[in-house]
CSV table of C-alpha atoms in Angstrom, one decimal:
chain,number,residue,atom,x,y,z
G,647,UNK,CA,13.4,14.5,-12.0
G,648,UNK,CA,10.6,15.5,-14.4
G,649,UNK,CA,10.7,15.2,-17.1
G,650,UNK,CA,11.8,11.7,-19.8
G,651,UNK,CA,14.7,13.7,-20.6
G,652,UNK,CA,16.9,14.2,-17.2
G,653,UNK,CA,16.1,10.4,-17.1
G,654,UNK,CA,17.3,9.2,-19.9
G,655,UNK,CA,20.7,11.0,-19.3
G,656,UNK,CA,20.8,9.9,-15.1
G,657,UNK,CA,20.2,6.6,-16.8
G,658,UNK,CA,22.3,7.1,-19.1
G,659,UNK,CA,25.2,8.5,-16.8
G,660,UNK,CA,25.0,4.9,-14.6
G,661,UNK,CA,25.1,2.5,-18.2
G,662,UNK,CA,21.7,2.1,-18.9
G,663,UNK,CA,19.5,2.8,-22.1
G,664,UNK,CA,16.0,4.3,-21.5
G,665,UNK,CA,14.2,1.7,-22.9
G,666,UNK,CA,10.0,1.7,-23.3
G,667,UNK,CA,9.9,-0.6,-20.0
G,668,UNK,CA,11.9,1.5,-18.0
G,669,UNK,CA,10.3,4.7,-18.8
G,670,UNK,CA,7.1,2.9,-18.1
G,671,UNK,CA,7.3,2.1,-14.8
G,672,UNK,CA,8.7,5.9,-13.9
G,673,UNK,CA,5.8,6.9,-15.4
G,674,UNK,CA,3.4,5.3,-13.2
G,675,UNK,CA,5.6,6.5,-9.6
G,676,UNK,CA,6.0,9.8,-11.3
G,677,UNK,CA,1.9,9.7,-11.9
G,678,UNK,CA,1.4,7.7,-8.0
G,679,UNK,CA,-0.9,10.1,-6.2
G,680,UNK,CA,1.3,11.5,-3.0
G,681,UNK,CA,1.5,8.7,-0.2
G,682,UNK,CA,0.6,5.7,-2.4
G,683,UNK,CA,2.9,3.0,-2.4
G,684,UNK,CA,3.1,-0.3,-4.7
G,685,UNK,CA,4.7,-3.1,-5.2
G,686,UNK,CA,6.0,-5.5,-8.0
G,687,UNK,CA,2.6,-7.4,-8.0
G,688,UNK,CA,0.5,-3.6,-8.2
G,689,UNK,CA,2.8,-2.3,-10.3
G,690,UNK,CA,2.8,-5.6,-13.2
G,691,UNK,CA,-1.2,-5.2,-12.6
G,692,UNK,CA,-1.3,-1.9,-14.0
G,693,UNK,CA,1.0,-2.8,-17.1
G,694,UNK,CA,-1.0,-5.3,-17.8
G,695,UNK,CA,-4.2,-3.1,-17.5
G,696,UNK,CA,-2.8,-1.3,-20.3
G,697,UNK,CA,-2.2,-3.4,-22.3
G,698,UNK,CA,1.4,-4.4,-21.6
G,699,UNK,CA,2.6,-8.1,-21.7
G,700,UNK,CA,6.4,-7.4,-19.6
G,701,UNK,CA,6.7,-10.4,-17.6
G,702,UNK,CA,6.8,-9.9,-13.3
G,703,UNK,CA,10.2,-11.0,-13.1
G,704,UNK,CA,10.9,-7.4,-16.1
G,705,UNK,CA,9.7,-5.6,-13.2
G,706,UNK,CA,11.3,-7.0,-10.7
G,707,UNK,CA,14.6,-6.3,-12.1
G,708,UNK,CA,13.5,-2.3,-13.2
G,709,UNK,CA,12.4,-2.0,-10.1
G,710,UNK,CA,15.7,-3.0,-9.0
G,711,UNK,CA,18.2,-0.6,-10.3
G,712,UNK,CA,15.4,2.7,-9.8
G,713,UNK,CA,16.0,1.8,-6.8
G,714,UNK,CA,19.8,1.6,-6.6
G,715,UNK,CA,19.6,4.8,-8.7
G,716,UNK,CA,17.7,6.7,-6.2
G,717,UNK,CA,14.9,7.1,-8.8
G,718,UNK,CA,12.6,5.5,-6.5
G,719,UNK,CA,12.5,4.5,-2.9
G,720,UNK,CA,11.9,1.0,-1.6
G,721,UNK,CA,10.3,0.9,2.1
G,722,UNK,CA,9.6,-1.1,4.6
G,723,UNK,CA,6.2,-1.3,5.6
G,724,UNK,CA,3.9,-3.4,8.1
G,725,UNK,CA,3.5,-5.9,4.9
G,726,UNK,CA,5.8,-8.4,4.0
G,727,UNK,CA,6.0,-7.4,0.2
G,728,UNK,CA,8.6,-4.4,-0.1
G,729,UNK,CA,7.1,-1.5,-1.3
G,730,UNK,CA,8.1,1.6,-3.7
G,731,UNK,CA,6.9,5.2,-3.9
G,732,UNK,CA,8.9,7.8,-6.4
G,733,UNK,CA,11.6,9.8,-4.7
G,734,UNK,CA,11.5,12.4,-4.2
G,735,UNK,CA,14.6,14.1,-3.1
G,736,UNK,CA,13.7,17.5,-2.2
G,737,UNK,CA,10.9,16.0,0.6
G,738,UNK,CA,12.4,13.4,2.1
G,739,UNK,CA,9.5,11.7,4.1
G,740,UNK,CA,9.4,9.2,6.7
G,741,UNK,CA,6.5,6.7,8.0
G,742,UNK,CA,5.4,5.9,11.2
G,743,UNK,CA,3.4,2.3,10.5
G,744,UNK,CA,1.6,0.5,12.9
G,745,UNK,CA,2.5,-3.4,12.6
G,746,UNK,CA,-1.5,-4.6,14.1
G,747,UNK,CA,-3.8,-2.0,12.0
G,748,UNK,CA,-1.1,-1.1,9.2
G,749,UNK,CA,-2.0,2.5,8.9
G,750,UNK,CA,0.9,4.4,7.4
G,751,UNK,CA,1.3,7.7,8.4
G,752,UNK,CA,4.5,9.9,6.7
G,753,UNK,CA,6.3,12.9,8.7
G,754,UNK,CA,8.6,14.9,8.0
G,755,UNK,CA,12.2,15.9,9.8
G,756,UNK,CA,14.4,18.4,8.0
G,757,UNK,CA,17.2,17.1,11.3
G,758,UNK,CA,16.6,13.4,10.4
G,759,UNK,CA,18.3,14.5,6.6
G,760,UNK,CA,20.9,17.1,8.1
G,761,UNK,CA,21.7,14.1,10.6
G,762,UNK,CA,22.2,11.9,7.7
G,763,UNK,CA,24.1,15.1,5.1
G,764,UNK,CA,26.2,15.1,7.6
G,765,UNK,CA,27.2,11.5,7.5
G,766,UNK,CA,27.3,11.2,4.7
G,767,UNK,CA,29.8,14.3,2.9
G,768,UNK,CA,32.6,13.6,5.2
G,769,UNK,CA,33.0,9.9,4.2
G,770,UNK,CA,33.0,11.5,1.0
G,771,UNK,CA,30.4,9.8,-0.3
G,772,UNK,CA,26.9,10.7,-2.7
G,773,UNK,CA,23.3,10.3,-0.9
G,774,UNK,CA,20.5,8.6,-3.2
G,775,UNK,CA,18.2,8.0,-0.7
G,776,UNK,CA,17.5,9.4,3.3
G,777,UNK,CA,14.1,7.0,4.6
G,778,UNK,CA,13.8,5.7,8.4
G,779,UNK,CA,10.5,4.0,9.7
G,780,UNK,CA,9.2,4.2,12.8
G,781,UNK,CA,7.5,0.7,13.6
G,782,UNK,CA,4.3,1.3,16.3
G,783,UNK,CA,1.7,-0.2,17.8
G,784,UNK,CA,-2.2,1.8,18.5
G,785,UNK,CA,-2.7,2.5,22.0
G,786,UNK,CA,-5.6,0.1,21.1
G,787,UNK,CA,-3.2,-3.2,20.3
G,788,UNK,CA,-1.8,-2.0,23.8
G,789,UNK,CA,-4.2,-2.1,26.1
G,790,UNK,CA,-6.2,-4.9,24.9
G,791,UNK,CA,-1.9,-6.6,25.5
G,792,UNK,CA,-0.5,-7.1,22.5
G,793,UNK,CA,1.1,-9.2,21.6
G,794,UNK,CA,-1.2,-11.6,23.4
G,795,UNK,CA,-4.1,-10.5,21.9
G,796,UNK,CA,-6.9,-13.2,20.7
G,797,UNK,CA,-6.7,-14.1,17.0
G,798,UNK,CA,-10.2,-12.8,16.6
G,799,UNK,CA,-9.6,-9.4,17.3
G,800,UNK,CA,-10.0,-6.7,15.7
G,801,UNK,CA,-8.6,-3.2,15.7
G,802,UNK,CA,-11.5,-0.9,16.0
G,803,UNK,CA,-9.7,1.2,13.1
G,804,UNK,CA,-11.3,-1.3,10.7
G,805,UNK,CA,-15.2,-1.2,12.1
G,806,UNK,CA,-16.6,1.8,10.5
G,807,UNK,CA,-17.8,4.0,13.5
G,808,UNK,CA,-21.0,4.9,14.5
G,809,UNK,CA,-21.4,8.4,14.2
G,810,UNK,CA,-24.1,8.1,17.6
G,811,UNK,CA,-21.7,6.5,19.8
G,812,UNK,CA,-17.4,6.7,20.2
G,813,UNK,CA,-15.2,4.4,18.5
G,814,UNK,CA,-13.5,1.6,20.9
G,815,UNK,CA,-12.7,-1.5,20.0
G,816,UNK,CA,-15.0,-4.4,20.1
G,817,UNK,CA,-14.8,-8.7,19.7
G,818,UNK,CA,-17.1,-8.6,16.4
G,819,UNK,CA,-19.7,-11.4,16.3
G,820,UNK,CA,-20.7,-11.8,13.2
G,821,UNK,CA,-24.0,-13.4,12.3
G,822,UNK,CA,-23.7,-16.0,9.7
G,823,UNK,CA,-25.5,-13.8,7.2
G,824,UNK,CA,-25.8,-10.3,7.4
G,825,UNK,CA,-28.4,-8.3,5.9
G,826,UNK,CA,-26.6,-5.3,5.8
G,827,UNK,CA,-23.5,-6.4,3.7
G,828,UNK,CA,-22.4,-2.2,2.7
G,829,UNK,CA,-18.7,-1.5,4.3
G,830,UNK,CA,-17.9,-4.5,4.8
G,831,UNK,CA,-14.8,-7.3,4.7
G,832,UNK,CA,-16.0,-11.0,4.6
G,833,UNK,CA,-15.3,-13.8,3.4
G,834,UNK,CA,-17.1,-16.7,0.8
G,835,UNK,CA,-14.9,-19.5,-0.1
G,836,UNK,CA,-11.9,-18.8,-1.6
G,837,UNK,CA,-12.0,-15.0,-2.6
G,838,UNK,CA,-11.8,-11.9,0.4
G,839,UNK,CA,-15.6,-9.3,-0.5
G,840,UNK,CA,-15.4,-6.2,0.1
G,841,UNK,CA,-19.0,-5.0,0.0
G,842,UNK,CA,-18.9,-0.9,-1.1
G,843,UNK,CA,-21.8,1.1,-2.0
G,844,UNK,CA,-23.0,1.7,-5.4
G,845,UNK,CA,-21.9,5.8,-4.8
G,846,UNK,CA,-19.1,4.4,-3.4
G,847,UNK,CA,-17.3,1.9,-6.4
G,848,UNK,CA,-15.4,5.0,-7.9
G,849,UNK,CA,-14.0,6.2,-4.4
G,850,UNK,CA,-12.0,2.9,-4.2
G,851,UNK,CA,-11.6,1.7,-8.2
G,852,UNK,CA,-7.7,3.2,-8.3
G,853,UNK,CA,-6.8,1.9,-5.5
G,854,UNK,CA,-8.8,-1.9,-5.7
G,855,UNK,CA,-7.1,-2.2,-9.1
G,856,UNK,CA,-4.2,-2.2,-8.1
G,857,UNK,CA,-4.5,-5.2,-6.0
G,858,UNK,CA,-3.7,-8.5,-8.2
G,859,UNK,CA,-6.3,-10.6,-9.3
G,860,UNK,CA,-9.3,-8.5,-8.2
G,861,UNK,CA,-12.5,-8.1,-9.9
G,862,UNK,CA,-16.0,-6.4,-9.0
G,863,UNK,CA,-19.3,-7.7,-9.0
G,864,UNK,CA,-21.7,-5.1,-10.2
G,865,UNK,CA,-24.8,-7.6,-9.2
G,866,UNK,CA,-23.4,-7.0,-5.1
G,867,UNK,CA,-21.7,-3.9,-5.4
G,868,UNK,CA,-18.4,-5.7,-4.1
G,869,UNK,CA,-14.9,-6.7,-4.4
G,870,UNK,CA,-13.6,-9.7,-4.9
G,871,UNK,CA,-9.7,-10.6,-3.5
G,872,UNK,CA,-7.7,-13.4,-3.4
G,873,UNK,CA,-7.2,-14.2,0.2
G,874,UNK,CA,-3.1,-13.6,-0.1
G,875,UNK,CA,-4.1,-10.4,-0.7
G,876,UNK,CA,-5.6,-9.4,2.7
G,877,UNK,CA,-3.1,-7.8,3.8
G,878,UNK,CA,-3.2,-5.2,1.2
G,879,UNK,CA,-7.2,-4.6,1.3
G,880,UNK,CA,-7.3,-4.1,4.7
G,881,UNK,CA,-5.0,-1.5,4.6
G,882,UNK,CA,-7.1,0.2,1.0
G,883,UNK,CA,-10.3,-0.4,3.0
G,884,UNK,CA,-9.9,1.3,6.2
G,885,UNK,CA,-13.2,2.0,8.1
G,886,UNK,CA,-14.8,-1.2,7.2
G,887,UNK,CA,-16.6,-3.3,8.8
G,888,UNK,CA,-14.4,-6.5,9.1
G,889,UNK,CA,-14.5,-10.2,9.2
G,890,UNK,CA,-12.5,-11.3,12.5
G,891,UNK,CA,-11.0,-14.1,10.9
G,892,UNK,CA,-9.8,-12.3,8.2
G,893,UNK,CA,-6.3,-11.5,10.2
G,894,UNK,CA,-6.0,-15.0,10.6
G,895,UNK,CA,-5.0,-14.8,7.0
G,896,UNK,CA,-2.9,-11.5,7.4
G,897,UNK,CA,-0.7,-13.2,10.3
């Protein structure tokens, strides 16, 4: 799907019109960087940033229509919310997800789509999507005795690796007042706070703004996010040192 003329034709064939709202949402996914996934709230937040007044319920309805038509893909990741990505039929890919640290790995496998096409053609159906998700546990979590892991254990995939040491699982014993706050995710009142070096803010700006309720404080170089967005924050700021109590929120 490389232009809006083709999009309009496909919508019309299914009895839908190419409304400005549908075109806006399609454009967001069409320009979404490879490997990125959005939930409905993230899409709604992007629209608000552009000055659009579309309601969240309308976003949900349009996402449902576009998913059913195969324009975008609905993927089940480690987080509870459904996420979506642009559906490129010429390049089906699948996902490996760690349910402990939420790492997402995309991969392609032609045999999966080939077997699926055989079944579809045999039954006289039309294929609109092919997705395969492997939910996994990282070897570090298994070594710690998953699923009976202590609630204050932090996966090292969220701990910034010391260049002089190998990354290993460890218990974070964070003092109340941390002098060096950069590259760290902590809690402050009713917010999750991500302390980021000033020269790295631009690197995370696009993805961070996909999380509804974000706020950037230039005074202490930190991002503020609602507590309920903990899983999304950890997924974006991978490699940061994490306050163990945050994982009690994501459970």
